[in-house]
Coordinates of C-alpha atoms and ligand atoms in Angstrom, one line a residue:
X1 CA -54.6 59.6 79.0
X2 CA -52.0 62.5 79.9
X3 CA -53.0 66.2 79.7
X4 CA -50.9 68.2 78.0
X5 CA -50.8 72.1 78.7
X6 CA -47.9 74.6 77.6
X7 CA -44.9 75.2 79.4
X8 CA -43.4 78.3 80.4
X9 CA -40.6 78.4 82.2
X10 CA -41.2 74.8 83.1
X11 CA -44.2 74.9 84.3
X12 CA -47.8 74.1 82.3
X13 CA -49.8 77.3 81.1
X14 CA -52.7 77.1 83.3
X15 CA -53.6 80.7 83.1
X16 CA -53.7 80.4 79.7
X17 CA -57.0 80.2 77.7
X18 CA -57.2 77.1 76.6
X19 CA -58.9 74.8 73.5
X20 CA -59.1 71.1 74.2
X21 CA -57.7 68.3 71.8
X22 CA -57.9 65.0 72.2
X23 CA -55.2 62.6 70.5
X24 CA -56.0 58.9 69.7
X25 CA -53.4 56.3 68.7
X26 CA -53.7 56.1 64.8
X27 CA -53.1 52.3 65.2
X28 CA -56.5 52.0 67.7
X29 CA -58.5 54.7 67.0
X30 CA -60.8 54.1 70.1
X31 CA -57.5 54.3 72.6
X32 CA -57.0 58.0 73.4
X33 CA -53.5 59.6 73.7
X34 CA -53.7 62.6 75.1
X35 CA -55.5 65.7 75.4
X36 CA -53.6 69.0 74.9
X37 CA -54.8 72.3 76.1
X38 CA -53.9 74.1 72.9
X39 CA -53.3 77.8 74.0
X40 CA -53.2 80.8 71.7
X41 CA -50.9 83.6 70.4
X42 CA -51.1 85.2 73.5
X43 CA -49.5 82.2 74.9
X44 CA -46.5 82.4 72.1
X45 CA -46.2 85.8 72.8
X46 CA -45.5 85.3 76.2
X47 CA -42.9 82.3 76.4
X48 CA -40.8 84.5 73.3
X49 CA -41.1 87.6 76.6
X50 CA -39.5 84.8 78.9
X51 CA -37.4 82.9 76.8
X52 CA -36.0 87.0 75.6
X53 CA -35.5 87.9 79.4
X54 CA -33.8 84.8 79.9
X55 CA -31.1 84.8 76.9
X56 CA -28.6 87.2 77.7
X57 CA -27.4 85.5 80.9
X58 CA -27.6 82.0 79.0
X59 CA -25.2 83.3 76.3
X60 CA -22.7 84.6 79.0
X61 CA -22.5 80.4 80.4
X62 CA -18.8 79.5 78.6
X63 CA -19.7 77.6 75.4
X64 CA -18.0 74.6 76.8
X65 CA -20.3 74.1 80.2
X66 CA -23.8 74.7 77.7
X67 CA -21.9 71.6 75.9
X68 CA -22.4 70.2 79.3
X69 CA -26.1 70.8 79.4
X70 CA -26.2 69.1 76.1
X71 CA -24.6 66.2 77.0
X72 CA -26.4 65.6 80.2
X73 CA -29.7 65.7 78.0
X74 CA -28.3 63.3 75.4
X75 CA -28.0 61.2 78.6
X76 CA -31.6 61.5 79.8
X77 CA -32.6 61.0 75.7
X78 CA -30.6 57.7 76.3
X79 CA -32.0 56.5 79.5
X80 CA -35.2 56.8 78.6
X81 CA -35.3 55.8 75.0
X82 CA -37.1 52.8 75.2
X83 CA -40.3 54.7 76.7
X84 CA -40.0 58.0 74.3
X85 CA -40.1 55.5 71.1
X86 CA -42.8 53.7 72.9
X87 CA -44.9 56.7 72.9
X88 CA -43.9 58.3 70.0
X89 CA -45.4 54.5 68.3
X90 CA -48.8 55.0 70.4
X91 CA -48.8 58.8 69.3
X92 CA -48.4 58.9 65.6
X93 CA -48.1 54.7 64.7
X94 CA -44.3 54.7 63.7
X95 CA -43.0 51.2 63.6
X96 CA -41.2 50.8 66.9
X97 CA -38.2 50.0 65.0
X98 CA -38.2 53.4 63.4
X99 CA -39.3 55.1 66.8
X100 CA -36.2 54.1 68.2
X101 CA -34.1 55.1 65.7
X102 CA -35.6 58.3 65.9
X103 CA -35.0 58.5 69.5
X104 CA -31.2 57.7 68.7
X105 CA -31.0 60.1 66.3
X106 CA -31.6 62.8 69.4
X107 CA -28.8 60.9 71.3
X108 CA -26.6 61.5 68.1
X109 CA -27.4 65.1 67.8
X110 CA -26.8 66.1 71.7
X111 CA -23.1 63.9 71.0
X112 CA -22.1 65.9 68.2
X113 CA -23.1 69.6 69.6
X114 CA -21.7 68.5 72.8
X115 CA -18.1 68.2 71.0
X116 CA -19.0 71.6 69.5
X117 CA -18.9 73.7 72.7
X118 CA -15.5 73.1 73.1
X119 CA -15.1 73.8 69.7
X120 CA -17.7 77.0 68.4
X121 CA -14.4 78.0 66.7
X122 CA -13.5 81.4 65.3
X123 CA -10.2 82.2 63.5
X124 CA -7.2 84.8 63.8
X125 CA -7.0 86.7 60.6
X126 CA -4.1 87.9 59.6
X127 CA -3.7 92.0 59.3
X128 CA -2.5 93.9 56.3
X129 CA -0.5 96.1 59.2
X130 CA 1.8 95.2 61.5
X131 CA 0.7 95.3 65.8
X132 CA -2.5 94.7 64.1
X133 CA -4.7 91.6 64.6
X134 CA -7.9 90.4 63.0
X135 CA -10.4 87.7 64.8
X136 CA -13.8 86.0 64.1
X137 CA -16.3 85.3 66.8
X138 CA -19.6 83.3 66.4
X139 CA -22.4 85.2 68.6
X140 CA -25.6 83.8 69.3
X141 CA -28.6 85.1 67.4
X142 CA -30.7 85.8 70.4
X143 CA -34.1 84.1 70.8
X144 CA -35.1 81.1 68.6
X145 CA -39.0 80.5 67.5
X146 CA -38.7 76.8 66.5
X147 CA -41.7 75.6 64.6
X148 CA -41.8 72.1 63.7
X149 CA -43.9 69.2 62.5
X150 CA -45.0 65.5 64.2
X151 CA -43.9 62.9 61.6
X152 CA -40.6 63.4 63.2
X153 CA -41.5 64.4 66.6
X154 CA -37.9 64.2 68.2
X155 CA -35.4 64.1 66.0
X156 CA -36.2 67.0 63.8
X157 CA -36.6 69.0 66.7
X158 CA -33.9 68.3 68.5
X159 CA -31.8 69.5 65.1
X160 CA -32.9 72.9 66.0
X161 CA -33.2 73.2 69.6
X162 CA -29.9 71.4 70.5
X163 CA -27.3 73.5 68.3
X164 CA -29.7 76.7 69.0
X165 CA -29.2 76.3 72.7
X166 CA -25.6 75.2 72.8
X167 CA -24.5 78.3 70.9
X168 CA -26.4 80.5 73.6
X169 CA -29.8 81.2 72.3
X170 CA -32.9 80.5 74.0
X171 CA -35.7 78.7 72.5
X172 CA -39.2 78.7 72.0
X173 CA -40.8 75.1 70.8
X174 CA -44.1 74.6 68.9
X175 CA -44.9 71.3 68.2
X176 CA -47.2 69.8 66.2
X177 CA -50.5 69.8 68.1
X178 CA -51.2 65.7 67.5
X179 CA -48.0 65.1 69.3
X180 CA -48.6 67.0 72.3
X181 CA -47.7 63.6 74.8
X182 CA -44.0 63.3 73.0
X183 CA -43.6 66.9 73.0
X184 CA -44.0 67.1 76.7
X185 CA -42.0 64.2 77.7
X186 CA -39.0 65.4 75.4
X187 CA -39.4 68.8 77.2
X188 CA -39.8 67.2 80.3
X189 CA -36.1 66.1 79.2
X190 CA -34.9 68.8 77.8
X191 CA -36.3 70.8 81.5
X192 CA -34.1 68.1 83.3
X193 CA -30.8 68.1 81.8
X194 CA -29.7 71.8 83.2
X195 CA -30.8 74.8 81.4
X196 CA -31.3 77.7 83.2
X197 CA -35.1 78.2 83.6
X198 CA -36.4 80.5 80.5
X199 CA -33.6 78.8 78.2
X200 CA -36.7 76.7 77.0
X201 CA -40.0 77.7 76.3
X202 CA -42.9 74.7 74.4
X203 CA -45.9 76.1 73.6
X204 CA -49.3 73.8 72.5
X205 CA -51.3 75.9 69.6
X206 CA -52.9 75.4 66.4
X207 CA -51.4 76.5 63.1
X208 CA -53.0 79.5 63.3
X209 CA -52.6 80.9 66.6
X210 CA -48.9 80.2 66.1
X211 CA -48.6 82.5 63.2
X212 CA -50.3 85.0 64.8
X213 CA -48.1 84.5 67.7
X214 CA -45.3 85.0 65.7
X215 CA -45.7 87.5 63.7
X216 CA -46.4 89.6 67.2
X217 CA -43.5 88.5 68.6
X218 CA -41.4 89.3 65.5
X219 CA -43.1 93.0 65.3
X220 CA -42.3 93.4 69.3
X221 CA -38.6 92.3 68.5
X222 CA -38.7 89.2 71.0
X223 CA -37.7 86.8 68.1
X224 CA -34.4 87.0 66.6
X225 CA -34.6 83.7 64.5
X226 CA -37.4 81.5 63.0
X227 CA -36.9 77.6 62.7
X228 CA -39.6 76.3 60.4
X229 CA -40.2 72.5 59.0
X230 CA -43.1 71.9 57.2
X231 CA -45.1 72.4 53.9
X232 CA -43.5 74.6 51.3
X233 CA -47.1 76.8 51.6
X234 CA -46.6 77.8 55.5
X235 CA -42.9 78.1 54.7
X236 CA -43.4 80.7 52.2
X237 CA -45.7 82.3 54.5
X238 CA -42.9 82.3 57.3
X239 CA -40.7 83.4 55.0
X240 CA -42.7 86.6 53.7
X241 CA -43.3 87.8 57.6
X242 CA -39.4 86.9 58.8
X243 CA -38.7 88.9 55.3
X244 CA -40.2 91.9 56.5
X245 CA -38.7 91.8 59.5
X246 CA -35.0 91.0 57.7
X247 CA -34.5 88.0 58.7
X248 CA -33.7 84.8 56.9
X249 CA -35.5 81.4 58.6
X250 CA -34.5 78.3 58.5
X251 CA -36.8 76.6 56.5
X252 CA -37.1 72.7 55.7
X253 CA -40.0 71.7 53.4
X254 CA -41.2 69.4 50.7
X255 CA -39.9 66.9 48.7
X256 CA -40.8 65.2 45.6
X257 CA -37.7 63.0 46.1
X258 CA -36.6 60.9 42.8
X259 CA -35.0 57.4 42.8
X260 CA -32.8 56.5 39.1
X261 CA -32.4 53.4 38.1
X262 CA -29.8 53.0 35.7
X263 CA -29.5 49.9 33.1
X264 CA -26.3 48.8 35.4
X265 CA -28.1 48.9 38.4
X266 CA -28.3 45.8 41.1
X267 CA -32.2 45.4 40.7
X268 CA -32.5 43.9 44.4
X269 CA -30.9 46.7 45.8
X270 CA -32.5 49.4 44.1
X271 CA -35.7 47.6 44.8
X272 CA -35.1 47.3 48.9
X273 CA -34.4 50.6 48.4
X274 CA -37.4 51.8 46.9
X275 CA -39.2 50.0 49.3
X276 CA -38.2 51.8 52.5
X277 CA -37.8 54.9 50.6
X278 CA -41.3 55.1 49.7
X279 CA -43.2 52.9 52.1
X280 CA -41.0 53.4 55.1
X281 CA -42.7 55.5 57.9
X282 CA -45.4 55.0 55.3
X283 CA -43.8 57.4 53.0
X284 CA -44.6 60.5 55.8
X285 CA -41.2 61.6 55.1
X286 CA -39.9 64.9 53.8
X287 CA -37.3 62.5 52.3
X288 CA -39.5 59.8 51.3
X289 CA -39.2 58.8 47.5
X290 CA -41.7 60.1 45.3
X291 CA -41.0 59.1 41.6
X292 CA -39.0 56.4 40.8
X293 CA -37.5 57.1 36.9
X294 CA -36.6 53.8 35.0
X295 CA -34.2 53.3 32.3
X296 CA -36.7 51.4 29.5
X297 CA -34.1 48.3 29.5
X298 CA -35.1 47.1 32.8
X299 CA -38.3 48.8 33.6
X300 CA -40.0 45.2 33.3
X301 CA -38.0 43.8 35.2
X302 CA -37.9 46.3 38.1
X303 CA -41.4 46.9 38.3
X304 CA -42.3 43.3 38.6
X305 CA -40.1 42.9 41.2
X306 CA -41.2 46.1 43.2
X307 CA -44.2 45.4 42.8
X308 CA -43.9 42.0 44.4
X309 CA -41.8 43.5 47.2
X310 CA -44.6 45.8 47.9
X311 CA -47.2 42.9 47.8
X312 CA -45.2 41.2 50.5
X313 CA -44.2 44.0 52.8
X314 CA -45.6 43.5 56.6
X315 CA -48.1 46.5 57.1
X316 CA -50.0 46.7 60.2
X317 CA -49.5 47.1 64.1
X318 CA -47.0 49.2 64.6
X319 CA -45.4 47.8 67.4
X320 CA -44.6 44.5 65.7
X321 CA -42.3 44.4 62.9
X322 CA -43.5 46.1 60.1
X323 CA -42.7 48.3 57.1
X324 CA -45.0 50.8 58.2
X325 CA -48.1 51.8 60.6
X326 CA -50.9 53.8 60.3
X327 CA -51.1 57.3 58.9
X328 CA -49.9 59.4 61.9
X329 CA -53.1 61.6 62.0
X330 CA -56.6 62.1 60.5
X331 CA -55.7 65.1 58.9
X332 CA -52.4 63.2 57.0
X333 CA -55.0 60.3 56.0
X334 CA -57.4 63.1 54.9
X335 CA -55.1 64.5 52.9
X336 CA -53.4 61.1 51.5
X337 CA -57.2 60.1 50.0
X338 CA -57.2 63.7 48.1
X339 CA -54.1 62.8 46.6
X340 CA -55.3 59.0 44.9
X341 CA -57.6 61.1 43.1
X342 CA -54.4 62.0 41.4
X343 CA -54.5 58.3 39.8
X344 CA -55.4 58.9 36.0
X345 CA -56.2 56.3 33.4
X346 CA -52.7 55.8 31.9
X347 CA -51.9 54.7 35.2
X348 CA -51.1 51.0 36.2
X349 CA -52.2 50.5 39.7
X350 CA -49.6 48.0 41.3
X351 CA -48.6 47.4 45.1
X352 CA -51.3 45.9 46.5
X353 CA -54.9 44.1 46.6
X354 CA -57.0 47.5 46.8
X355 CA -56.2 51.5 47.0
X356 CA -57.2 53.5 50.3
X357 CA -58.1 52.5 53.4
X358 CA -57.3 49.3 54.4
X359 CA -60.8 47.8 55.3
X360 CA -62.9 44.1 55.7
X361 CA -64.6 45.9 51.9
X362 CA -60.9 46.0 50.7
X363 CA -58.5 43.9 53.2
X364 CA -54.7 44.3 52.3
X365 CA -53.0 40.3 52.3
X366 CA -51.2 39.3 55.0
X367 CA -52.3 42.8 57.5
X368 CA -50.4 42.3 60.4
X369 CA -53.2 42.5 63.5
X370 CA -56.2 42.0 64.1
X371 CA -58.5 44.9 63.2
X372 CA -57.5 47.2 60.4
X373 CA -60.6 49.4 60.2
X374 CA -59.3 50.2 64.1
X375 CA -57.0 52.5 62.7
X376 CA -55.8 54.6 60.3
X377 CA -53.9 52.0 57.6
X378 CA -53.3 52.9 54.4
X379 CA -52.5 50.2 51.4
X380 CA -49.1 50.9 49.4
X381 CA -49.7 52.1 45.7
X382 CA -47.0 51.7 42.9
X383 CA -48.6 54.0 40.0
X384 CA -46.7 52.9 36.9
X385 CA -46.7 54.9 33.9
X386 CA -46.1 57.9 35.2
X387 CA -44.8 61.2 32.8
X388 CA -43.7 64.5 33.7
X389 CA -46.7 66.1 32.4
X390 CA -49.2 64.3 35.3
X391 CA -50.1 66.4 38.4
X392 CA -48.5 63.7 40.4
X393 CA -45.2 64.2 39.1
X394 CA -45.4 67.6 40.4
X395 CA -47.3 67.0 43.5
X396 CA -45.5 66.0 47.4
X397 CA -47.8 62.9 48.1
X398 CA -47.1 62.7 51.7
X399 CA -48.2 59.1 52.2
X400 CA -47.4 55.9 51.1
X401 CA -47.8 56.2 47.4
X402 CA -45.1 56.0 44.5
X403 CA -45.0 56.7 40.9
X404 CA -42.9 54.7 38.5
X405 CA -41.4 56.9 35.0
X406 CA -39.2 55.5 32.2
X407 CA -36.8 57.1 30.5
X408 CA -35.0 56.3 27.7
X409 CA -31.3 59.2 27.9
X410 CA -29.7 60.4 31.4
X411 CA -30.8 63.8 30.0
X412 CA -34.4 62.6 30.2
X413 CA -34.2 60.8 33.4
X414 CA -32.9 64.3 35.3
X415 CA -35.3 66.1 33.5
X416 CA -37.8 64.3 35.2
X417 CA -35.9 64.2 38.6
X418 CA -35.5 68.2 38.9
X419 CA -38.9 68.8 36.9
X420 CA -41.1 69.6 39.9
X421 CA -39.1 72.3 41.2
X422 CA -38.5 70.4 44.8
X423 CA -35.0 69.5 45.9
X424 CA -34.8 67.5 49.3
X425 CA -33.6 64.6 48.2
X426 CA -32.6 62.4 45.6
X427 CA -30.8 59.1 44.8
X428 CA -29.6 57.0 41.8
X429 CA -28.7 53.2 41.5
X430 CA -25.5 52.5 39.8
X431 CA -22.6 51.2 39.2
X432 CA -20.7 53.3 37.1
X433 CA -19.1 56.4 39.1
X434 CA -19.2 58.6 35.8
X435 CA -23.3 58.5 36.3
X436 CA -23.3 59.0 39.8
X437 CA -21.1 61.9 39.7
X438 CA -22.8 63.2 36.9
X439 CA -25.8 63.0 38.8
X440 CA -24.5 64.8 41.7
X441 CA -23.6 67.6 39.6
X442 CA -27.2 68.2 37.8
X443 CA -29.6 66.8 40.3
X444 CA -31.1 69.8 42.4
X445 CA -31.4 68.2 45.7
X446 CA -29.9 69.3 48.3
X447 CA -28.8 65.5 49.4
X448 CA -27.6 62.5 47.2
X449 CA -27.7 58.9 47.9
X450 CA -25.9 56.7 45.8
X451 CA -27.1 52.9 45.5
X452 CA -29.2 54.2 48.9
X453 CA -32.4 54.8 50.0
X454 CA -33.3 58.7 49.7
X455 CA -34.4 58.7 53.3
X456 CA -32.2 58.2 56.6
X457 CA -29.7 60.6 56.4
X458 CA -27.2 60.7 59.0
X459 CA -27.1 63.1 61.9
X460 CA -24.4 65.2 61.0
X461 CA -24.0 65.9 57.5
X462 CA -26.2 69.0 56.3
X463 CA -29.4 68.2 55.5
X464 CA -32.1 71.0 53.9
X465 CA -33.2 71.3 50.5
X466 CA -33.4 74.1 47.4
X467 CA -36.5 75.6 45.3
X468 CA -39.7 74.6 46.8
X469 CA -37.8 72.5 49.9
X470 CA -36.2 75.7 51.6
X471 CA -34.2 79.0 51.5
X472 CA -31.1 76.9 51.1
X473 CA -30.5 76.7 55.2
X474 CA -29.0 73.7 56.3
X475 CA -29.4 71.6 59.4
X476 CA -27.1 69.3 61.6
X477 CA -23.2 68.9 61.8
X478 CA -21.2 72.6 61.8
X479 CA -23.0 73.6 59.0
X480 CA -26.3 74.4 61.3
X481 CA -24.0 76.6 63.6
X482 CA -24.4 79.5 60.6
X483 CA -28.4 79.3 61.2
X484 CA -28.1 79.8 65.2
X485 CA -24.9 82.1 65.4
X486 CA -23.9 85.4 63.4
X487 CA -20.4 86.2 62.6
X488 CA -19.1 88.8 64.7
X489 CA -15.4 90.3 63.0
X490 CA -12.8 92.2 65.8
X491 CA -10.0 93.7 64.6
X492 CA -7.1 95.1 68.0
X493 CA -4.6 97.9 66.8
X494 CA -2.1 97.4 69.0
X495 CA 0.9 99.9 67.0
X496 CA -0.2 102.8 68.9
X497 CA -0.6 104.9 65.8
X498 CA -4.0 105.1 63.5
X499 CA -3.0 102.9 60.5
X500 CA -5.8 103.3 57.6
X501 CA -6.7 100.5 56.0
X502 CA -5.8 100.0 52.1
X503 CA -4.1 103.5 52.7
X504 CA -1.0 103.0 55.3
X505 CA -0.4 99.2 53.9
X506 CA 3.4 98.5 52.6
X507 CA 4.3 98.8 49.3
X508 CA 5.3 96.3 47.6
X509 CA 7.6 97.4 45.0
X510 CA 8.4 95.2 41.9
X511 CA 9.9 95.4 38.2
X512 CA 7.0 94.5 35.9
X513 CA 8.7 95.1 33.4
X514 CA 11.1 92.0 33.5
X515 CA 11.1 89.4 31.4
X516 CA 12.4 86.1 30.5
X517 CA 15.5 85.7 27.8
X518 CA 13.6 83.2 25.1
Ligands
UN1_1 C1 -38.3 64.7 57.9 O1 -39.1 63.9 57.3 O2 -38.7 65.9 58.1 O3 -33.4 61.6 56.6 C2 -36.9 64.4 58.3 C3 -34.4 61.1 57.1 C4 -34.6 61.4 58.5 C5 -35.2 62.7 58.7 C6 -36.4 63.0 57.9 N1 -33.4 61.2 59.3 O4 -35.2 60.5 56.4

């Protein structure tokens, strides 16, 4: 079992007070993880101090040598893959598979931002006056607080923390608390690859703590930018204290992703993709599907056949092949059985051979290992019958639980697909390119699949969401450089004379009053 403490400038937070936590693997409840040595908002206060201190020499390294520091960590990501996805499947029960991916996804991220220090461009603006020339420059922010949850305890992160520190901010990381052994072995990573000491802060600390933390370190002025992925509660919260200070977060919630499935549609497809969508990671996604919405023509037939997909999938130990684990925490299962109370009467329960906990009292066919009740596994529930007026078409079920609508117009179907105010995420099956345009242009997710799942989005297209999913940020590719840089606009008169803008510009003299012979 590792002990996990918080490190400042590298080294763990023993002064720190500190509150135990112990960490067992949600596959084998009786193996224990870890134990992080949660400390408190004194603790966050204190890395923002060092990681402040620290960023104004960070930001003067050229743009293209902190590319350098990227790359060598997208390096260490990649030497060491197979043992960070081994421990991010003991931490939180992610399907090796999956864990690796997510690992990759890291690798991906450090490759692209790596490219970008050589890049960071601005432009040369032409002036309305001659010996006169206008530039942009991108400028760091200053100090990132980068607050981030453990169903993605890598990859998301990395979105923030890599573009943040290659555009010459410093950072400090709070990580969920239940994956405090990932968190230090990716800082452990992130320490080796060649950041000046203070570039990177990681603090341990309850919810709590944290926003006491920051809201101290935002009154005291040693945060200049808040990264924030989570539930759309704590992100309003985030966003209310950043608002007072005027700043704008970066804020990745929800989702109550839909899936469409038009008349046209190839059934097998849109059923595999259902099937990862929802079930995949066991649907502990921000971008795993939540409703899928039927056309009536083919609801039969679709349902029967998710429904036996979902009878079949492999659910068990998560290092085997499977479709998904365990619930990556106590407090996600918790939460999960709080949300089946959302089942009501006009529901057809379909998926599996029980609801809830898989147990000896209500075993799931074909569990893959030995023991379920050793850990925290869930069974898969298709809800079928589904309409818009339900709690649970309104409600993020973050678990692996999906509701089935029908709908009889287009108009009807994206009525229910924007009806909950989310928008993450959001794919339709089809074959016509009218309807999956169309859908593009009234859906209000902030990402569309077409005849794909509505998870797994690649690394460097923008990914954030509207409403209740986020403030309209975006992460990954260029478009995250506008979260962790400001535009900074220089204009050089070089005509030795004062020239007034709008008032010493050349006239342009033309006859208005022309006209063509008919
Ligand atoms: C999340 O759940 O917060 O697009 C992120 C996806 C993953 C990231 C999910 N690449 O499903």
């Amino acid at each position: 079992m590792r002990t996990v403490t918080s490190l400042l400038n590298g080294r763990p937070a023993e002064a720190a007070p500190v509150r135990p936590r112990t960490i067992a693997n949600p596959a084998r409840l009786a193996e224990r993880v870890a134990e992080a040595r949660l400390g408190d908002a004194d603790t966050f206060v204190d890395a923002c101090r060092l990681a402040k201190v620290a960023q104004p020499a960070w930001a003067t390294v050229p743009a293209p040598v902190r590319g350098r520091a990227v790359q060598q960590l997208g390096r260490l990501v990649e030497e060491n893959l197979e043992t960070l996805a081994a421990l991010i499947t003991r931490e939180i029960g992610k399907p090796i598979r999956e864990s690796r991916g997510e690992v990759q996804e890291v690798v991906d991220t450090c490759t692209f931002f790596l490219g970008e220090g050589r890049r960071l461009y601005g432009m040369t603006v032409p002036s309305e006056m001659p010996d006169k020339q206008l530039f942009t420059f991108r400028v760091p922010v200053g100090t990132a607080a980068i607050v981030t949850a453990g169903n993605f305890p890598v990859a998301v992160p990395s979105w923030y923390l890599v573009p943040a520190l290659l555009c010459g901010n410093t950072v400090v990381w709070k990580p969920a608390e239940y994956t405090p052994s990932v968190a230090e072995a990716f800082s452990q990573l992130i320490l080796h690859a060649g950041f000046p000491e203070g570039a990177f802060q990681m603090v341990l600390a309850d919810g709590p703590s944290t926003f006491e933390g920051l809201d101290r370190a935002l009154t005291e002025g040693l945060v200049d930018k808040v990264g924030f992925t989570g539930s759309t509660d704590v992100g309003r919260r985030i966003g209310e204290v950043c608002g007072r200070h005027l700043q704008s977060p970066c804020l990745e919630l929800g989702g109550k992703n839909p899936l469409v499935v038009m008349p046209d549609a190839d059934l097998d497809l849109a059923v595999e993709g259902a099937l990862f969508s929802g079930f995949g990671t066991a649907g502990q996604r921000c971008t795993s599907l939540g409703t899928v919405i039927v056309h009536r023509d083919i609801r039969d037939d679709f349902v029967a056949r998710f429904d036996a997909a979902v009878r079949g999938a492999a659910i068990g130990d998560p290092t085997r092949d499977v479709l998904y684990g365990p619930m990556i925490d106590a407090r996600f299962a918790e939460r999960f059985e709080g949300w089946l109370d959302l089942i009501r009467d006009h529901h057809t329960v379909l998926g599996s051979t029980a609801t809830g906990r898989i147990t000896s009292a209500a075993p799931r066919d074909g569990f893959v290992g030995d023991d379920p009740e050793a850990g925290l596994f869930y069974h898969p529930t298709i809800l079928d019958g589904v309409v818009i007026d339900d709690e649970l078409a309104m409600t993020e079920t973050f678990g692996p639980i999906v509701g089935v609508a029908t709908f009889d117009t287009f108009d009807e179907a994206i009525g229910l697909a924007n009806a909950h105010g989310y928008g993450l995420s959001s794919s339709i099956y089809t074959r016509d390119p009218l309807l999956a345009f169309r859908f593009r242009q009234r859906i209000s997710a902030g990402m569309v699949s077409v005849n794909n799942s509505t998870s797994g989005a690649e690394a460097h297209l923008p990914f954030g969401g509207n409403g209740r999913s986020g403030n309209g940020s975006r992460q990954s590719g260029v478009w995250v450089l506008d979260q962790f840089t400001r535009w900074q606009a220089m204009n050089w008169d070089y005509s030795g004379r004062l020239q007034k803008a709008q008032m010493d510009v050349r006239v342009i003299d033309a006859d208005l009053s022309f006209r063509l012979t008919p």
